[in-house]
Amino acid sequence: MKHGCSTEELSTILQHSRQTVPALWGTQAQQRWASSLPMNTVVLFVPQQEAWVVERMGRFHRILEPGLNFLIPILDKIRYVQSLKEIVIDVPEQSAVSLDNVTLQIDGVLYLRILDPFKASYGVEDPEYAVTQLAQTTMRSELGKLTLDKVFRERESLNSNIVHSINQASDEWGIRCLRYEIKDIHVPPRVKESMQMQVEAERKKRATVLESEGHREAAINVAEGRKQAQILASEGQKAEQINKAAGEANAVLAKAEAKAKAIRLLSEALTLQNGNAAASLSVAEQYVSAFSNLAKESNTILLPSNTGDISSMVTQAMAIYGSLSKTKTQSTADSAPPETLEVTLEGNTVSETETAQKY
């Protein structure tokens, strides 16, 4: 050859220098395009957040760091280009059966990052495709452990379990799964109708319970109100009875005091001159008043033989009064203290003590 290059080397250089169409990685749902491999130009500039895996004579040599790098032509070859940025992969929609035998259609989004470019290049043929398939199988496995209701309630724990399971298997590939998010969960139409009916029944149940609790609270409030009203009424009756009793006691005392005063005034009047005549007149008036009311309350009465002789009735009443007065005077004299009398006999004074009854 004129230029010192073999035909095989020339074809290799031409193959690396021409513009090639990017190839599709994984399945069609991923829509991730890989950049073409750069050719060895001795002096290379590696972009930030990329790792170029270099082979020397078909064997792994080193990983080029971002910045300026030098390679030996022909001997060194850039075999893999790994991006160290966070990679977002759409997990295709797939079928999964829950614990209560409900078929679900679930898709998600996977976030991962390449931590070890060497393992990502030589540990697995297509790391992103492998992680996607692992995410799908793990998601089906985790969904089989939960019922339909728990799938919606425990979405966060489901995502964390999927991430943990993926990281256990992807450590050998140099890939770290950062998080996994479930985008949509599609249920069969009949199951969706059943869920809607369940939601409506739950809301009706909640409304019925709230209504019954309202009735109960109202009944309790009414009972409390009646109880307080009865307590207040009993306290009012108690206060009324106390006040009434106090009023009756005061009235009895007032009547007793008035009667005592009347008796005292009457006794004083009887001791005056013509007191007996006044007493006779009062007895006669009371007799006439009592006689006039005999037949008003009952038609059966007992009358003395001399009902028309008022004077005899007054005389009899005065005799009773006189005997009572005499008895009272006698009892007063019996209780009087002894008196000392002085008697003069033959010029001598003799003192004797005798009771007032002897004289």
Coordinates of C-alpha atoms in Angstrom, one line a residue:
M1 CA 0.0 0.0 0.0
K2 CA 1.2 3.5 -0.8
H3 CA 0.3 5.0 2.5
G4 CA 1.6 2.2 4.7
C5 CA -1.9 1.0 5.8
S6 CA -3.4 -2.3 5.1
T7 CA -6.8 -2.8 3.5
E8 CA -8.2 -4.1 6.8
E9 CA -7.0 -1.1 8.7
L10 CA -8.3 1.3 6.1
S11 CA -11.8 -0.2 6.2
T12 CA -11.8 0.1 9.9
I13 CA -10.9 3.8 9.8
L14 CA -13.5 4.5 7.2
Q15 CA -16.1 2.6 9.3
H16 CA -15.4 4.8 12.3
S17 CA -15.2 8.1 10.4
R18 CA -18.6 7.9 8.6
Q19 CA -21.8 9.0 10.1
T20 CA -23.8 6.2 11.4
V21 CA -27.5 6.1 12.3
P22 CA -28.1 5.7 16.1
A23 CA -29.3 2.3 17.2
L24 CA -32.3 1.7 19.4
W25 CA -31.6 0.3 22.9
G26 CA -34.0 -2.2 24.5
T27 CA -37.6 -2.4 23.5
Q28 CA -39.5 0.2 21.4
A29 CA -41.2 1.5 24.5
Q30 CA -37.9 2.7 26.0
Q31 CA -37.2 5.1 23.1
R32 CA -33.6 5.5 24.3
W33 CA -30.9 6.2 21.6
A34 CA -27.2 5.3 22.1
S35 CA -24.6 7.7 20.7
S36 CA -22.1 6.4 18.2
L37 CA -18.7 5.3 19.4
P38 CA -15.9 7.9 18.9
M39 CA -12.9 7.0 16.9
N40 CA -9.3 7.0 18.2
T41 CA -7.7 10.3 17.2
V42 CA -4.8 10.0 19.7
V43 CA -6.0 13.2 21.5
L44 CA -9.5 12.9 22.9
F45 CA -11.7 15.1 25.0
V46 CA -14.2 13.2 27.1
P47 CA -17.3 15.2 28.1
Q48 CA -18.5 15.6 31.6
Q49 CA -20.6 12.9 33.2
E50 CA -19.5 10.3 30.6
A51 CA -17.1 7.3 30.9
W52 CA -15.3 5.8 27.9
V53 CA -14.2 2.2 28.3
V54 CA -11.0 1.6 26.4
E55 CA -9.7 -1.8 25.2
R56 CA -6.1 -2.4 24.2
M57 CA -5.8 -5.2 21.7
G58 CA -9.2 -6.5 22.6
R59 CA -8.7 -6.5 26.4
F60 CA -9.9 -4.0 28.9
H61 CA -7.3 -1.3 29.5
R62 CA -8.8 1.6 31.4
I63 CA -11.7 4.1 31.7
L64 CA -11.2 7.6 30.4
E65 CA -12.0 10.4 32.8
P66 CA -13.7 13.6 31.6
G67 CA -11.2 16.0 30.1
L68 CA -8.0 15.5 28.0
N69 CA -6.9 12.0 27.3
F70 CA -4.3 10.3 25.0
L71 CA -4.6 7.0 23.3
I72 CA -2.3 4.9 21.2
P73 CA -3.6 4.6 17.7
I74 CA -4.5 1.1 16.3
L75 CA -3.8 -0.6 19.7
D76 CA -6.4 1.3 21.8
K77 CA -10.0 1.2 20.9
I78 CA -13.0 2.9 22.6
R79 CA -15.4 0.0 23.1
Y80 CA -18.2 1.4 25.3
V81 CA -19.5 4.8 26.2
Q82 CA -21.5 5.0 29.5
S83 CA -23.5 8.0 30.6
L84 CA -23.2 8.7 34.4
K85 CA -26.3 10.9 34.4
E86 CA -29.6 9.7 35.9
I87 CA -31.5 7.7 33.3
V88 CA -35.2 7.7 33.1
I89 CA -36.8 4.6 31.5
D90 CA -40.5 4.1 30.9
V91 CA -41.6 0.6 32.0
P92 CA -44.1 -0.7 29.5
E93 CA -47.7 -1.5 30.6
Q94 CA -48.0 -5.1 31.7
S95 CA -50.6 -7.4 33.3
A96 CA -50.4 -8.4 36.9
V97 CA -52.8 -10.4 39.1
S98 CA -53.4 -9.2 42.7
L99 CA -53.8 -11.4 45.7
D100 CA -57.6 -11.4 45.3
N101 CA -57.4 -12.5 41.7
V102 CA -58.0 -9.2 40.0
T103 CA -56.1 -8.6 36.7
L104 CA -54.5 -5.1 36.6
Q105 CA -52.7 -3.2 33.9
I106 CA -49.8 -1.2 35.4
D107 CA -47.1 0.9 33.9
G108 CA -44.4 2.9 35.6
V109 CA -41.2 5.0 35.4
L110 CA -37.8 3.7 36.5
Y111 CA -35.0 6.1 37.6
L112 CA -31.4 4.6 37.6
R113 CA -27.8 5.6 37.4
I114 CA -24.6 3.8 36.4
L115 CA -22.2 3.7 39.3
D116 CA -19.5 1.3 37.9
P117 CA -18.9 1.7 34.1
F118 CA -16.8 -1.5 34.0
K119 CA -19.6 -3.7 35.4
A120 CA -22.2 -2.0 33.3
S121 CA -20.1 -2.8 30.2
Y122 CA -19.0 -6.3 30.9
G123 CA -21.5 -7.6 33.5
V124 CA -24.5 -7.6 31.3
E125 CA -25.1 -7.3 27.6
D126 CA -27.8 -4.6 27.7
P127 CA -27.9 -3.1 31.2
E128 CA -31.0 -0.8 30.7
Y129 CA -33.0 -3.6 29.1
A130 CA -32.0 -6.0 31.9
V131 CA -33.1 -3.5 34.6
T132 CA -36.4 -2.9 32.7
Q133 CA -37.2 -6.6 32.6
L134 CA -36.3 -7.0 36.2
A135 CA -38.6 -4.1 37.2
Q136 CA -41.5 -5.7 35.3
T137 CA -41.0 -9.1 36.9
T138 CA -40.5 -7.6 40.4
M139 CA -43.6 -5.4 40.0
R140 CA -45.7 -8.5 39.1
S141 CA -44.3 -10.4 42.1
E142 CA -45.0 -7.5 44.5
L143 CA -48.5 -7.0 43.2
G144 CA -49.3 -10.7 43.7
K145 CA -48.7 -10.2 47.5
L146 CA -51.4 -7.4 47.8
T147 CA -55.1 -7.2 47.4
L148 CA -56.7 -4.6 45.1
D149 CA -57.6 -2.2 47.9
K150 CA -54.0 -2.3 49.3
V151 CA -52.5 -1.7 45.9
F152 CA -54.1 1.8 45.9
R153 CA -53.5 2.5 49.6
E154 CA -49.9 1.2 49.9
R155 CA -48.5 2.6 46.6
E156 CA -45.6 4.2 48.4
S157 CA -44.5 0.9 50.1
L158 CA -45.0 -1.0 46.8
N159 CA -42.6 1.4 45.0
S160 CA -40.0 1.1 47.8
N161 CA -40.2 -2.7 47.7
I162 CA -39.7 -2.8 43.9
V163 CA -36.6 -0.5 44.3
H164 CA -35.1 -2.7 47.0
S165 CA -35.6 -5.9 44.9
I166 CA -34.1 -4.3 41.8
N167 CA -31.0 -3.1 43.7
Q168 CA -30.3 -6.5 45.1
A169 CA -30.0 -8.0 41.6
S170 CA -28.4 -5.0 39.8
D171 CA -25.4 -4.6 42.1
E172 CA -23.5 -7.0 39.8
W173 CA -24.3 -4.8 36.8
G174 CA -22.9 -1.6 38.3
I175 CA -26.3 0.0 38.2
R176 CA -28.2 1.6 41.1
C177 CA -32.0 2.0 41.0
L178 CA -32.8 5.3 42.6
R179 CA -36.7 5.1 42.6
Y180 CA -39.6 3.6 40.9
E181 CA -43.0 5.3 40.4
I182 CA -46.2 3.6 39.3
K183 CA -47.9 5.9 36.7
D184 CA -51.3 4.4 36.0
I185 CA -53.3 1.4 37.3
H186 CA -56.0 0.2 35.0
V187 CA -58.7 -2.2 36.4
P188 CA -61.3 -4.1 34.3
P189 CA -64.6 -2.3 33.7
R190 CA -66.6 -4.6 35.8
V191 CA -64.2 -4.3 38.7
K192 CA -64.3 -0.6 38.3
E193 CA -68.1 -0.6 38.5
S194 CA -67.9 -2.8 41.6
M195 CA -65.5 -0.4 43.1
Q196 CA -67.8 2.6 42.3
M197 CA -70.7 0.8 43.9
Q198 CA -68.6 0.0 46.9
V199 CA -67.6 3.7 47.2
E200 CA -71.2 4.8 47.0
A201 CA -72.2 2.2 49.6
E202 CA -69.5 3.3 51.9
R203 CA -70.6 7.0 51.5
K204 CA -74.2 6.0 52.2
K205 CA -73.1 4.0 55.3
R206 CA -71.1 7.0 56.5
A207 CA -74.0 9.3 55.9
T208 CA -76.3 6.9 57.8
V209 CA -73.9 6.6 60.7
L210 CA -73.5 10.4 60.9
E211 CA -77.3 10.8 60.8
S212 CA -77.8 8.3 63.6
E213 CA -75.1 10.0 65.6
G214 CA -76.9 13.2 65.1
H215 CA -80.2 11.7 66.3
R216 CA -78.4 10.3 69.3
E217 CA -76.8 13.6 70.2
A218 CA -80.1 15.3 69.8
A219 CA -81.8 12.7 72.1
I220 CA -79.0 13.1 74.6
N221 CA -79.4 16.9 74.5
V222 CA -83.2 16.6 75.0
A223 CA -82.7 14.2 77.9
E224 CA -80.1 16.5 79.5
G225 CA -82.5 19.4 79.0
R226 CA -85.4 17.6 80.7
K227 CA -83.1 16.5 83.5
Q228 CA -81.9 20.0 84.1
A229 CA -85.5 21.2 83.9
Q230 CA -86.7 18.7 86.5
I231 CA -83.8 19.5 88.8
L232 CA -84.5 23.2 88.6
A233 CA -88.3 22.5 89.1
S234 CA -87.6 20.4 92.2
E235 CA -85.2 23.0 93.5
G236 CA -88.0 25.6 92.9
Q237 CA -90.6 23.4 94.7
K238 CA -88.1 22.9 97.6
A239 CA -87.5 26.6 97.9
E240 CA -91.2 27.2 97.7
Q241 CA -92.0 24.7 100.4
I242 CA -89.2 26.2 102.6
N243 CA -90.6 29.7 102.1
K244 CA -94.1 28.5 102.7
A245 CA -93.1 26.6 105.9
A246 CA -91.2 29.7 107.1
G247 CA -94.3 31.8 106.3
E248 CA -96.6 29.4 108.2
A249 CA -94.2 29.4 111.1
N250 CA -94.1 33.1 111.2
A251 CA -97.9 33.2 110.9
V252 CA -98.2 30.8 113.9
L253 CA -95.8 32.8 115.9
A254 CA -97.6 36.0 115.0
K255 CA -101.0 34.4 116.0
A256 CA -99.6 33.1 119.2
E257 CA -98.1 36.4 120.1
A258 CA -101.4 38.1 119.2
K259 CA -103.4 35.6 121.3
A260 CA -101.0 36.0 124.2
K261 CA -101.3 39.7 124.0
A262 CA -105.1 39.4 123.8
I263 CA -105.2 37.1 126.9
R264 CA -102.9 39.5 128.7
L265 CA -105.1 42.5 127.9
L266 CA -108.1 40.5 128.9
S267 CA -106.6 39.5 132.2
E268 CA -105.8 43.1 132.8
A269 CA -109.3 44.2 131.9
L270 CA -110.8 41.6 134.3
T271 CA -108.9 43.0 137.2
L272 CA -110.4 46.4 136.6
Q273 CA -113.7 47.7 138.1
N274 CA -116.8 46.1 136.5
G275 CA -114.6 43.5 134.8
N276 CA -117.0 40.7 135.7
A277 CA -119.8 42.6 133.9
A278 CA -117.7 43.0 130.8
A279 CA -116.9 39.3 130.9
S280 CA -120.6 38.4 131.3
L281 CA -121.4 40.6 128.3
S282 CA -118.6 38.9 126.2
V283 CA -119.9 35.5 127.1
A284 CA -123.5 36.4 126.3
E285 CA -122.4 37.8 122.8
Q286 CA -120.4 34.6 122.1
Y287 CA -123.4 32.4 123.1
V288 CA -125.8 34.3 120.9
S289 CA -123.3 34.1 118.0
A290 CA -122.7 30.3 118.5
F291 CA -126.5 29.7 118.7
S292 CA -127.1 31.5 115.5
N293 CA -124.7 29.1 113.6
L294 CA -126.0 25.8 115.0
A295 CA -128.0 24.7 112.0
K296 CA -125.8 26.0 109.2
E297 CA -123.4 23.1 108.9
S298 CA -125.6 20.1 109.9
N299 CA -129.3 19.4 110.1
T300 CA -128.9 17.2 113.2
I301 CA -128.3 19.2 116.5
L302 CA -128.6 18.7 120.2
L303 CA -130.1 21.6 122.2
P304 CA -130.4 22.0 125.9
S305 CA -133.9 22.4 127.4
N306 CA -133.4 26.0 128.3
T307 CA -132.0 27.4 125.1
G308 CA -133.9 30.6 125.4
D309 CA -132.7 31.4 128.9
I310 CA -129.6 33.4 128.1
S311 CA -129.2 34.7 131.7
S312 CA -128.9 31.2 133.1
M313 CA -126.2 30.3 130.5
V314 CA -124.3 33.5 131.3
T315 CA -124.6 32.8 135.0
Q316 CA -123.3 29.3 134.5
A317 CA -120.4 30.5 132.4
M318 CA -119.5 33.2 135.0
A319 CA -119.8 30.6 137.8
I320 CA -117.3 28.4 135.9
Y321 CA -115.0 31.4 135.5
G322 CA -115.3 32.3 139.2
S323 CA -114.4 28.8 140.3
L324 CA -111.4 28.7 138.0
S325 CA -110.3 32.1 139.3
K326 CA -110.7 31.0 142.9
T327 CA -108.7 27.8 142.3
K328 CA -105.9 29.8 140.7
T329 CA -105.9 32.2 143.7
Q330 CA -105.8 29.3 146.2
S331 CA -102.8 27.8 144.4
T332 CA -101.0 31.1 144.4
A333 CA -101.5 31.5 148.1
D334 CA -100.2 28.0 148.8
S335 CA -97.0 28.9 147.0
A336 CA -96.5 32.2 148.8
P337 CA -93.6 32.6 151.3
P338 CA -94.3 32.5 155.2
E339 CA -95.0 35.8 156.9
T340 CA -93.8 36.9 160.4
L341 CA -96.4 38.3 162.8
E342 CA -95.8 40.2 165.9
V343 CA -98.3 39.9 168.8
T344 CA -98.2 42.0 172.0
L345 CA -99.3 40.1 175.1
E346 CA -99.2 41.8 178.6
G347 CA -96.7 44.3 177.6
N348 CA -94.4 41.8 175.9
T349 CA -93.8 41.5 172.3
V350 CA -93.9 37.8 171.1
S351 CA -92.9 37.0 167.5
E352 CA -94.5 33.9 165.9
T353 CA -94.2 32.7 162.4
E354 CA -97.3 31.3 160.8
T355 CA -98.5 30.8 157.3
A356 CA -100.8 33.2 155.7
Q357 CA -103.5 30.5 155.5
K358 CA -104.1 30.5 159.3
Y359 CA -105.1 34.2 159.4

